[in-house]
Short mmCIF file of C-alpha atoms in Angstrom, two decimals:
data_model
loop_
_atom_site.label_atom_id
_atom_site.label_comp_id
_atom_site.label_asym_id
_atom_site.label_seq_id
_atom_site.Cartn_x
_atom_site.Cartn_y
_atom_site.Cartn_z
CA UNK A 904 -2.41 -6.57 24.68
CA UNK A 905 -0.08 -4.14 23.34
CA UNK A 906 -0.23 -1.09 24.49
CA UNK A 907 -1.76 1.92 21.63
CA UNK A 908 1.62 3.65 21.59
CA UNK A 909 3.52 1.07 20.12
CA UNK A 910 1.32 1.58 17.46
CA UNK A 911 1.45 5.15 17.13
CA UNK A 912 5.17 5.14 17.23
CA UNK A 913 5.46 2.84 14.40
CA UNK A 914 3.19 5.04 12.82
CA UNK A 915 5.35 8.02 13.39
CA UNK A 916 8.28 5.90 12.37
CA UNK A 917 6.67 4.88 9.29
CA UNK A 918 5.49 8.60 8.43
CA UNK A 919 8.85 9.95 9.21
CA UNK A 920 10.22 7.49 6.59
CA UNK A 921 8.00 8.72 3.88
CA UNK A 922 8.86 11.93 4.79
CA UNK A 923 12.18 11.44 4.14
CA UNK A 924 11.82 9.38 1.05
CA UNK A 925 9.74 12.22 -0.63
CA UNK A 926 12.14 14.30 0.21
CA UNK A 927 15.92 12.87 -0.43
CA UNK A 928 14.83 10.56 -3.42
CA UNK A 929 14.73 12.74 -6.84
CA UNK A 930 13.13 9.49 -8.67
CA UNK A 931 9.05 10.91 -9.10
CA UNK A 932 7.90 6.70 -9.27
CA UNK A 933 10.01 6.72 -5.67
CA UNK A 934 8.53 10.02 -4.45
CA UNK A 935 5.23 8.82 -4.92
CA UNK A 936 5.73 5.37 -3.56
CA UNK A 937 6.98 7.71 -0.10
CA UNK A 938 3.60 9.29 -0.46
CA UNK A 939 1.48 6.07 -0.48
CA UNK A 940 3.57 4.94 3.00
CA UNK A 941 3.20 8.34 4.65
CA UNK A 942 -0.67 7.54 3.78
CA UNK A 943 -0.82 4.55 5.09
CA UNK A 944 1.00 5.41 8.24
CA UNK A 945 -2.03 7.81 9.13
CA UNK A 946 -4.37 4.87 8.30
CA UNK A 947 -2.53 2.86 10.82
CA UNK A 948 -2.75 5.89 13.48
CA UNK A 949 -6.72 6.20 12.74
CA UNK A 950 -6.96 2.74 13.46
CA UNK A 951 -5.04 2.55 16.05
CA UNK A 952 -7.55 4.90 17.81
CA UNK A 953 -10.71 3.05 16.03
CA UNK A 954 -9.52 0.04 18.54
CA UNK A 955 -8.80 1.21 21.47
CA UNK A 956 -11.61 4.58 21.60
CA UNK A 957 -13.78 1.36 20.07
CA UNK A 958 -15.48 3.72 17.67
CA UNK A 959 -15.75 2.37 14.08
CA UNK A 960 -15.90 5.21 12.39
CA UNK A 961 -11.75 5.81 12.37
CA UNK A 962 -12.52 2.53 10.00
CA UNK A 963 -14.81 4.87 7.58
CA UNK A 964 -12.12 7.09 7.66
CA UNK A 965 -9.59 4.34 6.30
CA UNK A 966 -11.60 3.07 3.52
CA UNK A 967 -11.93 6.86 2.09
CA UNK A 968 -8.62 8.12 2.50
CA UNK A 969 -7.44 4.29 0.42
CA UNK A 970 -10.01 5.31 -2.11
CA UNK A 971 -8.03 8.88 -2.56
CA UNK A 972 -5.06 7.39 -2.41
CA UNK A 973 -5.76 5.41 -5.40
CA UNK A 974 -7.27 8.15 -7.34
CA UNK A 975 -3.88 10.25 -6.49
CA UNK A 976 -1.84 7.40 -7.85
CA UNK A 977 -3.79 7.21 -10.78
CA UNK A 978 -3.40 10.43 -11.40
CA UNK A 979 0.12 11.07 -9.80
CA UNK A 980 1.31 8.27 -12.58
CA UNK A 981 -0.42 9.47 -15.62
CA UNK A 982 1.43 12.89 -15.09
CA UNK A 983 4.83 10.93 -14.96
CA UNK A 984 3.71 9.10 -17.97
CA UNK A 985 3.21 12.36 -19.72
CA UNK A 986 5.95 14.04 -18.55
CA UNK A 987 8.38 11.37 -19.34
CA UNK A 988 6.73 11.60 -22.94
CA UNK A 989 8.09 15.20 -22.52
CA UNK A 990 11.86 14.69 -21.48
CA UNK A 991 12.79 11.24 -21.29
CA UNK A 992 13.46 10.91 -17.56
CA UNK A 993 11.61 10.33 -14.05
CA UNK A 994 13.82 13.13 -12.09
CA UNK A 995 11.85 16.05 -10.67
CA UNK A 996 14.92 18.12 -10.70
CA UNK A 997 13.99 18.10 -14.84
CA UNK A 998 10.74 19.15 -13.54
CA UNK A 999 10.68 22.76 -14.16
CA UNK A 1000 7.98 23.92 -16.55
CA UNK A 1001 6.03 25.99 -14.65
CA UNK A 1002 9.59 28.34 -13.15
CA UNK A 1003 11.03 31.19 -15.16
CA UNK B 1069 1.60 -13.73 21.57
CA UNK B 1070 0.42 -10.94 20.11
CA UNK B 1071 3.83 -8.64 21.40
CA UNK B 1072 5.77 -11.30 19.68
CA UNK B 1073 3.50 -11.25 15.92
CA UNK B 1074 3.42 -7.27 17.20
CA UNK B 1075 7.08 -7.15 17.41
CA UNK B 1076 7.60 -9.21 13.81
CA UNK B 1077 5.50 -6.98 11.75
CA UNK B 1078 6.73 -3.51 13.03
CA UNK B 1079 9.85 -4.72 12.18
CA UNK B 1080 9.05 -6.15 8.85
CA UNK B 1081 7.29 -2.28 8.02
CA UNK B 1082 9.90 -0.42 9.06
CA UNK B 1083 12.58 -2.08 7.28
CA UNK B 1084 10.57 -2.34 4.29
CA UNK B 1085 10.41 1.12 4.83
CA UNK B 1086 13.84 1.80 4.98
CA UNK B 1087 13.80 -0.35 1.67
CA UNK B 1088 11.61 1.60 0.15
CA UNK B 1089 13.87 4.96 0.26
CA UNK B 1090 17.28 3.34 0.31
CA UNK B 1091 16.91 1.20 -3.29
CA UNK B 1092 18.68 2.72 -6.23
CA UNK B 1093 15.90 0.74 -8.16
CA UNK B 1094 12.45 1.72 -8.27
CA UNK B 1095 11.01 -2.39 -9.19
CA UNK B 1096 12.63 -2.95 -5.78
CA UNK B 1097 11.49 0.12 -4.23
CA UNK B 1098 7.87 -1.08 -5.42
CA UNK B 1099 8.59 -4.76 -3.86
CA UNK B 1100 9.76 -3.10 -0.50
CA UNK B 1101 6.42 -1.06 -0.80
CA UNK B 1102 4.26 -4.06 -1.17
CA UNK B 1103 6.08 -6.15 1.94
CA UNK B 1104 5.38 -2.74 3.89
CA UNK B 1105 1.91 -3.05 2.94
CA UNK B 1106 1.53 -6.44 3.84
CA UNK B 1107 2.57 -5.98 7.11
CA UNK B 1108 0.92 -3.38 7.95
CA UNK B 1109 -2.14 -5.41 7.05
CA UNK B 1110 -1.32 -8.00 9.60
CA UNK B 1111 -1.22 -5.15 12.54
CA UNK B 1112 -5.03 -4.05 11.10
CA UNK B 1113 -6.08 -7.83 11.52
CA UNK B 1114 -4.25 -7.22 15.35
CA UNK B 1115 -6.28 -4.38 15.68
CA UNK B 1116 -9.03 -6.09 15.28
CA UNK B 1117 -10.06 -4.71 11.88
CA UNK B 1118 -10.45 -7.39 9.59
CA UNK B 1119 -12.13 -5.70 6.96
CA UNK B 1120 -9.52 -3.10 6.61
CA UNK B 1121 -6.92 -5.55 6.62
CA UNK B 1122 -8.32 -7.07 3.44
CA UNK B 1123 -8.98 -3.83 1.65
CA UNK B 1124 -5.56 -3.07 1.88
CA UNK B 1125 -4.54 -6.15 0.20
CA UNK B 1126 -6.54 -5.85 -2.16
CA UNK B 1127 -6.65 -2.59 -3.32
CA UNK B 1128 -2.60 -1.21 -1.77
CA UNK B 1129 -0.99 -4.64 -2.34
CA UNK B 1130 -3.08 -5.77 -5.36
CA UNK B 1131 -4.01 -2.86 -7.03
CA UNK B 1132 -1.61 -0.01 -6.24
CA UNK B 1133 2.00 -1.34 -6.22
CA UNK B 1134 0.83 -3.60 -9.09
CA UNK B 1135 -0.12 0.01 -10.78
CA UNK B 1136 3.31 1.37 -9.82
CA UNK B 1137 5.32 -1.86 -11.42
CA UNK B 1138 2.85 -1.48 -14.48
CA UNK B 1139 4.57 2.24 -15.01
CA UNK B 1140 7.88 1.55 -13.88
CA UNK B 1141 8.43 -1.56 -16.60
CA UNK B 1142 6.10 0.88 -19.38
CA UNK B 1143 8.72 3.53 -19.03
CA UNK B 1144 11.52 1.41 -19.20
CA UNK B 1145 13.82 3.96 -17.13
CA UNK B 1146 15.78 1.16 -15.39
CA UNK B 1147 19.29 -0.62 -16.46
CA UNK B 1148 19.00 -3.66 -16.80
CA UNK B 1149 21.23 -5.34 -13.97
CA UNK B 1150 23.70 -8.38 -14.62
CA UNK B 1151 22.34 -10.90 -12.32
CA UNK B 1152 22.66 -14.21 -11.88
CA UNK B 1153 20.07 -16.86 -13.82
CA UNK B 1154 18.46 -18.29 -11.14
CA UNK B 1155 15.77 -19.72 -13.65
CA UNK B 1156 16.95 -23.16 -12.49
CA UNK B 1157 16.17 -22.87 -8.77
CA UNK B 1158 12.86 -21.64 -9.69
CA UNK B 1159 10.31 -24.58 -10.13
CA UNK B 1160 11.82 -25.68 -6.63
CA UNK B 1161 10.78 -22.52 -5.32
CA UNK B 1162 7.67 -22.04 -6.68
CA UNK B 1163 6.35 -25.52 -5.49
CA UNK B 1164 8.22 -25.18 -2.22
CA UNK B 1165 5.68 -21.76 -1.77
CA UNK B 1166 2.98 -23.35 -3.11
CA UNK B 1167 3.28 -26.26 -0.56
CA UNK B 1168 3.92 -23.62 2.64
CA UNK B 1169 0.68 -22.16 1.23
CA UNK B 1170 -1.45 -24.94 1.23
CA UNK B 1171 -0.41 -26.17 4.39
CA UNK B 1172 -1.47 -22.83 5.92
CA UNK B 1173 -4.27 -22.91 4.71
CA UNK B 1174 -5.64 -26.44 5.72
CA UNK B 1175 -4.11 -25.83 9.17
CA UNK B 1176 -6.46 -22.64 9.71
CA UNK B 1177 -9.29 -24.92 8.76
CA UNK B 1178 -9.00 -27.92 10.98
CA UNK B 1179 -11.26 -27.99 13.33
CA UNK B 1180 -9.79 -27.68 16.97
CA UNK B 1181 -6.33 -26.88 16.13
CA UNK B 1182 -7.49 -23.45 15.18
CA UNK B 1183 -10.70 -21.75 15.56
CA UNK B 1184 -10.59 -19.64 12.50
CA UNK B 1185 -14.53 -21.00 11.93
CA UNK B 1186 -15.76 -19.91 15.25
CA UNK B 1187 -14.06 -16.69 15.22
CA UNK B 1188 -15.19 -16.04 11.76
CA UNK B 1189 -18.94 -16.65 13.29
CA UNK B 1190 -17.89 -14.09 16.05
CA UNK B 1191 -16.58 -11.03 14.70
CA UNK B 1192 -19.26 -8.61 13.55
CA UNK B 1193 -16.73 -6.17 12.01
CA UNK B 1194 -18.02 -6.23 8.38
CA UNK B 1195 -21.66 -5.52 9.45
CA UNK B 1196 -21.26 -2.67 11.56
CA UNK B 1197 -18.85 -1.03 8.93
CA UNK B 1198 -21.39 -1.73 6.15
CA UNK B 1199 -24.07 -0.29 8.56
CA UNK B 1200 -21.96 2.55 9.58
CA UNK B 1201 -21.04 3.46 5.43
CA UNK B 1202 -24.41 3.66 4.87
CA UNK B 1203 -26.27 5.29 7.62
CA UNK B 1204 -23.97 7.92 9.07
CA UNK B 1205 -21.20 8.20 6.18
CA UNK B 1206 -23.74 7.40 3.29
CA UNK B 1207 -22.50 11.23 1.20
CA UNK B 1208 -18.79 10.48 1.91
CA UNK B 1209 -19.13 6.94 0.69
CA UNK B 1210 -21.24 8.40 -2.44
CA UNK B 1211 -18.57 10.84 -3.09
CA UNK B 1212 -16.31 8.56 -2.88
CA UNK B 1213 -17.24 7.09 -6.33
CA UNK B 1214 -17.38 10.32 -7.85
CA UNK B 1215 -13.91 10.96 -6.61
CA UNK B 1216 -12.72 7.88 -8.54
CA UNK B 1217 -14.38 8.72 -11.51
CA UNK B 1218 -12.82 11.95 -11.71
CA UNK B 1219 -9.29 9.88 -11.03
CA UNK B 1220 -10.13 7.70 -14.04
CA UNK B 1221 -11.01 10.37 -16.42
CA UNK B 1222 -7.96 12.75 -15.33
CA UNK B 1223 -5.59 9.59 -15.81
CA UNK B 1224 -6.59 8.66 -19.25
CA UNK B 1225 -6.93 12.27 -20.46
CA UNK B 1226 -3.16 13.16 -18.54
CA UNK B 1227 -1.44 9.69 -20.34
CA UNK B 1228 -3.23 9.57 -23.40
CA UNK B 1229 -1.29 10.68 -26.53
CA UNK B 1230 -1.81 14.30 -27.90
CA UNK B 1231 -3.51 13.67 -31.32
CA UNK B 1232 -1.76 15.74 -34.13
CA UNK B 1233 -3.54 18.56 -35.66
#
């Protein structure tokens, strides 16, 4: 059986990697890809400790935290949509609207 | 075994991490993504939840990345590349895949050589999720719809054209 860190380090791997892509990559389609991993990286840690505390309900907490995730790409992707509309590129660095 | 198959899809997730954030393009940044997912489904079916494992097929592998490759080729941001036409290889490859996959397949199902059957008869996963969603989590799971709904209306409203006048 292998052992629960193992898991949770991957996990922290994983995050650590989304972390990083959010924050190096100025593409918005790649930013929010980084987003989706660090997501599912916390899935992976809740069920991780749904196994081996052998309580479902980190399980629960997987199946509603996918069903946000898809509502936030939905919505993350309609406002690149729109704001490519706007200015004709993906970069957030064009992203500046709201500053003054 | 299962430090071996452990060992095989950590790796696979991490570097499909690392693929993720290191591609200049984002179709193969959504590709790395879906590998990532993938594999990360395989460590749910270690950790003995199955129905997890095929939710996130479904929705992160099928629905999601699919979602982000929809926008990517709609916005049409990326150069084309100059690559190679490997049009001619494909047929081979396709019914090389197709081949793997059936053999998979009918090699879970024979009985003896695997006991997919009996340990499909064994698991009880599915119930006492569906039991726990609607006992204990019954308002979470309701909301969860409404969360969605609000998702779909936001989306169409934030994407759709602005009418003139």
């Amino acid at each position: 059986m292998v052992p629960a860190s193992f898991y949770l380090i991957l996990s922290a791997i994983l995050f650590t990697l989304g972390a990083v892509g959010v924050l190096i990559r100025r593409n918005a389609l790649v930013m929010l890809m980084s987003v989706e991993m660090m997501l599912n990286a916390v899935n992976l840690t809740l069920i991780t400790y749904s196994r081996f505390l052998e309580n479902i309900d980190g399980q629960i907490f997987v199946l509603i935290v996918m069903a946000v995730a898809a509502a936030e790409v939905a919505v993350g992707l309609a406002i690149v949509v729109s704001f490519v509309r706007h200015k004709d590129t993906t970069d957030v660095d064009e992203m500046d609207l709201l500053k003054w | 075994m299962e430090m071996v198959i452990f060992g095989i899809l950590a790796l696979a997730a991490v570097a499909a991490g690392v693929g993720v954030i290191a591609q200049r393009s984002a179709v193969r940044s959504a590709l790395f993504l879906l590998v990532n997912f993938c594999s990360l489904a395989g460590l749910y079916i270690l950790l003995n939840a199955q129905f997890v494992a095929i939710v996130q097929v479904i929705i992160y592998a099928g629905a999601i990345v699919v979602l982000f490759l929809f926008v990517v080729m709609l916005l049409g941001m990326e150069r084309a590349e100059e690559t190679p036409d490997l049009r001619r290889y494909q047929w081979i490859a396709g019914i090389l895949l197709a081949v793997l996959l059936l053999a998979g397949i009918v090699w879970a199902l024979i009985p003896g050589e695997t006991e997919t059957v009996a340990a499909l008869t064994r698991t009880d996963n599915v119930r006492e999720i569906g039991a726990a969603l609607l006992t204990d989590f019954v308002i979470p799971f309701e909301l969860a719809s409404i969360v969605l709904l609000v998702a779909i209306i936001g989306a169409v409203v934030l994407a759709k054209k602005r009418l003139e006048g």
